[in-house]
XYZ file of C-alpha atoms in Angstrom:
282
model
C 9.004 -35.159 -68.583
C 6.405 -36.078 -65.926
C 2.857 -34.862 -66.441
C 1.912 -32.158 -63.874
C -0.671 -33.314 -61.381
C -4.033 -31.608 -61.493
C -4.983 -29.813 -58.277
C -7.598 -31.618 -56.225
C -10.984 -29.907 -56.005
C -11.536 -27.923 -52.838
C -13.819 -29.487 -50.271
C -16.945 -27.580 -49.502
C -19.073 -27.759 -46.405
C -22.840 -27.274 -46.152
C -23.927 -23.670 -45.805
C -25.134 -22.674 -42.402
C -27.880 -20.243 -41.643
C -27.008 -17.200 -39.513
C -28.696 -18.911 -36.554
C -26.181 -21.718 -36.740
C -28.341 -24.422 -38.327
C -27.266 -26.194 -41.496
C -29.166 -24.904 -44.481
C -29.721 -27.667 -47.052
C -27.784 -26.847 -50.193
C -30.734 -27.967 -52.329
C -32.912 -25.141 -51.077
C -33.437 -22.568 -53.806
C -35.608 -19.453 -53.852
C -38.965 -20.124 -55.431
C -39.838 -18.147 -58.540
C -42.481 -15.627 -57.471
C -41.215 -13.066 -59.958
C -37.973 -11.278 -60.786
C -38.399 -8.752 -57.988
C -38.441 -11.550 -55.405
C -34.747 -12.073 -56.026
C -34.216 -8.585 -54.614
C -36.616 -9.153 -51.733
C -34.974 -12.464 -50.884
C -31.550 -10.853 -50.826
C -32.788 -8.090 -48.544
C -34.529 -10.482 -46.180
C -31.555 -12.810 -46.065
C -29.162 -9.938 -45.301
C -31.511 -8.455 -42.723
C -31.910 -11.870 -41.080
C -28.139 -12.088 -40.719
C -27.852 -8.621 -39.220
C -30.859 -9.008 -36.940
C -30.253 -12.475 -35.484
C -27.220 -13.390 -33.414
C -25.502 -16.569 -34.616
C -25.791 -19.429 -32.150
C -26.420 -17.363 -29.039
C -28.474 -19.044 -26.341
C -29.876 -15.897 -24.810
C -32.979 -14.332 -26.314
C -32.448 -10.593 -26.430
C -33.786 -8.043 -28.830
C -31.236 -7.469 -31.546
C -29.024 -4.408 -31.336
C -28.885 -4.285 -35.126
C -30.749 -1.396 -36.736
C -34.483 -2.051 -36.916
C -35.945 -2.775 -40.312
C -36.683 0.559 -41.915
C -40.305 1.495 -42.521
C -40.430 4.479 -44.832
C -43.094 7.157 -44.743
C -43.777 6.070 -48.310
C -46.256 3.198 -47.828
C -44.960 1.425 -50.944
C -41.266 1.616 -50.051
C -39.876 -1.809 -49.157
C -43.129 -3.558 -50.119
C -43.126 -6.364 -52.689
C -46.606 -7.016 -54.158
C -45.681 -10.601 -55.097
C -45.059 -11.360 -51.416
C -48.527 -10.178 -50.415
C -49.894 -13.153 -52.359
C -48.347 -15.532 -49.811
C -51.068 -14.630 -47.304
C -53.462 -17.576 -47.370
C -56.456 -15.815 -45.807
C -58.050 -19.206 -45.217
C -60.906 -18.909 -42.719
C -60.290 -22.524 -41.699
C -56.559 -22.076 -41.036
C -55.902 -23.586 -37.602
C -52.533 -21.842 -37.349
C -53.830 -18.298 -37.788
C -55.511 -15.707 -35.609
C -57.613 -12.749 -36.725
C -60.180 -11.993 -39.395
C -59.496 -13.585 -42.762
C -60.488 -10.269 -44.375
C -58.268 -8.105 -42.157
C -56.549 -5.316 -44.094
C -53.122 -6.365 -42.802
C -51.622 -9.851 -42.693
C -48.455 -10.607 -40.748
C -46.849 -13.893 -41.799
C -44.415 -15.276 -39.234
C -41.745 -17.861 -40.114
C -40.464 -19.281 -36.833
C -38.887 -22.217 -34.997
C -39.880 -23.346 -31.499
C -36.221 -23.799 -30.533
C -35.384 -20.218 -31.517
C -34.811 -17.942 -28.525
C -35.573 -14.791 -30.500
C -38.858 -16.314 -31.656
C -39.702 -16.991 -28.027
C -38.972 -13.411 -27.090
C -41.261 -12.145 -29.839
C -43.963 -14.622 -28.786
C -43.825 -13.554 -25.134
C -43.129 -9.837 -25.356
C -44.416 -8.460 -28.654
C -46.998 -10.756 -30.222
C -49.536 -10.584 -27.346
C -49.492 -6.789 -27.556
C -49.979 -6.858 -31.333
C -52.932 -9.214 -30.871
C -54.478 -6.970 -28.238
C -53.967 -3.757 -30.204
C -54.533 -4.835 -33.803
C -55.993 -8.352 -34.068
C -58.847 -7.732 -31.664
C -60.028 -4.627 -33.541
C -59.961 -6.434 -36.898
C -56.935 -4.633 -38.360
C -54.440 -7.500 -38.260
C -54.349 -11.189 -39.027
C -51.345 -13.303 -37.992
C -50.541 -16.414 -40.020
C -47.990 -18.843 -38.635
C -45.526 -20.737 -40.820
C -43.489 -23.567 -39.276
C -39.870 -22.966 -40.244
C -37.813 -25.517 -38.266
C -34.096 -25.042 -38.847
C -32.516 -26.503 -35.692
C -32.828 -30.196 -36.426
C -34.959 -33.115 -35.258
C -36.437 -31.505 -32.147
C -37.430 -28.430 -34.131
C -39.202 -30.715 -36.585
C -40.934 -32.524 -33.692
C -42.213 -29.271 -32.236
C -43.337 -27.986 -35.631
C -45.369 -31.097 -36.395
C -46.711 -31.115 -32.828
C -47.947 -27.541 -33.192
C -49.782 -28.555 -36.363
C -51.262 -31.596 -34.603
C -52.414 -29.428 -31.689
C -54.020 -27.124 -34.227
C -56.147 -29.959 -35.561
C -57.819 -29.940 -32.133
C -58.022 -26.125 -32.027
C -55.141 -25.834 -29.571
C -52.366 -24.394 -31.744
C -52.084 -21.076 -29.942
C -52.233 -22.747 -26.529
C -49.427 -25.098 -27.625
C -47.570 -22.098 -29.036
C -47.746 -20.362 -25.630
C -46.623 -23.474 -23.746
C -43.705 -24.189 -26.113
C -42.524 -20.573 -25.963
C -42.873 -20.161 -22.203
C -39.730 -18.972 -20.422
C -37.339 -21.910 -20.100
C -39.447 -24.307 -22.217
C -36.981 -24.782 -25.050
C -34.188 -25.657 -22.620
C -36.169 -28.778 -21.674
C -36.107 -29.922 -25.276
C -38.802 -31.176 -27.598
C -38.477 -34.940 -27.413
C -41.630 -37.028 -27.769
C -42.369 -37.240 -24.021
C -41.878 -33.500 -23.630
C -44.058 -32.798 -26.669
C -46.850 -34.889 -25.184
C -46.566 -33.026 -21.870
C -46.806 -29.675 -23.674
C -49.890 -30.857 -25.551
C -51.498 -31.847 -22.268
C -50.570 -28.454 -20.821
C -52.129 -26.811 -23.880
C -55.416 -28.573 -23.266
C -55.293 -31.014 -26.185
C -58.152 -33.412 -25.428
C -57.300 -36.505 -27.471
C -53.632 -37.178 -26.790
C -53.648 -40.484 -28.659
C -54.883 -38.740 -31.799
C -52.349 -35.945 -31.215
C -49.411 -38.386 -31.067
C -50.647 -40.152 -34.192
C -51.201 -36.874 -36.079
C -47.776 -35.409 -35.330
C -46.022 -38.334 -37.001
C -48.516 -38.604 -39.837
C -48.019 -37.661 -43.496
C -50.331 -34.642 -43.281
C -48.249 -33.014 -40.540
C -45.028 -33.667 -42.426
C -46.475 -32.268 -45.647
C -47.799 -29.135 -43.921
C -44.441 -28.396 -42.276
C -42.543 -29.071 -45.507
C -44.842 -26.675 -47.383
C -44.154 -23.903 -44.849
C -40.416 -24.582 -44.929
C -40.250 -24.379 -48.706
C -42.116 -21.087 -48.662
C -39.701 -19.661 -46.098
C -36.632 -20.724 -48.044
C -38.330 -19.524 -51.202
C -38.504 -15.912 -50.018
C -34.898 -15.965 -48.847
C -35.416 -16.380 -45.101
C -32.183 -17.707 -43.608
C -32.882 -17.399 -39.901
C -35.757 -17.056 -37.475
C -37.925 -15.214 -36.844
C -38.650 -13.693 -40.247
C -41.832 -11.802 -41.093
C -43.860 -10.410 -43.953
C -46.341 -7.602 -43.282
C -48.452 -7.061 -46.403
C -45.422 -7.877 -48.523
C -42.871 -5.975 -46.412
C -39.998 -8.205 -45.176
C -38.930 -7.729 -41.538
C -36.268 -9.940 -39.972
C -35.506 -10.681 -36.351
C -37.183 -9.921 -33.029
C -37.281 -6.219 -33.760
C -38.644 -3.685 -31.246
C -42.419 -3.493 -31.065
C -42.341 -0.056 -32.690
C -41.021 -1.564 -35.936
C -44.067 -3.813 -36.161
C -46.606 -1.176 -35.135
C -45.252 1.269 -37.704
C -45.335 -1.360 -40.451
C -48.863 -2.459 -39.485
C -50.233 1.066 -39.355
C -48.558 1.993 -42.646
C -50.018 -1.108 -44.300
C -53.466 -0.461 -42.824
C -53.463 3.125 -44.078
C -52.394 1.984 -47.540
C -55.134 -0.676 -47.624
C -57.702 1.939 -46.645
C -56.474 4.301 -49.370
C -56.538 1.701 -52.112
C -59.705 0.021 -50.888
C -58.081 -3.406 -51.148
C -58.475 -4.461 -47.537
C -59.081 -8.185 -47.453
C -59.798 -8.297 -51.178
C -58.475 -11.851 -51.417
C -60.513 -13.116 -48.485
C -63.525 -15.290 -49.022
C -66.961 -13.770 -48.489
C -68.021 -13.792 -44.865
C -64.605 -14.885 -43.623
C -64.578 -12.138 -41.024
C -66.901 -14.229 -38.874
C -64.659 -17.294 -39.002
C -63.774 -19.325 -35.948
C -60.139 -18.215 -36.132
C -61.041 -14.668 -35.120
C -59.005 -13.158 -32.295
C -59.358 -14.979 -29.018
């Protein structure tokens, strides 16, 4: 009697993020504590609901906004607050290092929703909260759309080494900029537009090991907290996914600021005198 043939194993394909980019199967959440597993699941699910897969238009999501409870501790994960670097010398941050509230943004320059946030919401948050010392914004490069995303991420870091990160950020997120791509010639043109003085140094820096290491570090942190699409945010340990309406951010910022005032922990992790650092609001 012939021996029955064993069924062949099913073929599997790489997982894709909700934004349509291939998510490396080797990426695993970092171990920040048992509760981070819950936070990662929530952020990953919220990212899926809040970001349209593959769409080319950049519109605010119609998915329900991330809930911000009246309870200042609801939806907040203390382990995630530790991801704020509060480094006064951080070239990719804006605001006082000892601000009571830190917003960490994980974003990709090819992401349309990130561009919408950068153009429509972020400038208002800077005007209302960064300039009065309440908020600090820390950027994390989280390129998920391939080679050009990686180019732009490293270029933003390189521009930052010449104190032109935010100017590069504005140029790369200008209306219609991403449609022109982020090849090397285009990257150089954006750097020039951003006012980068030493373009030769810029081109060398963006392909250097320091730029690659900095971007990789940000990427690993993003994957580690369960971010699966862009933009994703943390506001004093509260995950928020997608280009949510401005009101979602203002409510989260004000809730976090009130909690920091109550507990007296505003900027407790910042270095002494960091409030006068050169990365204060411009």
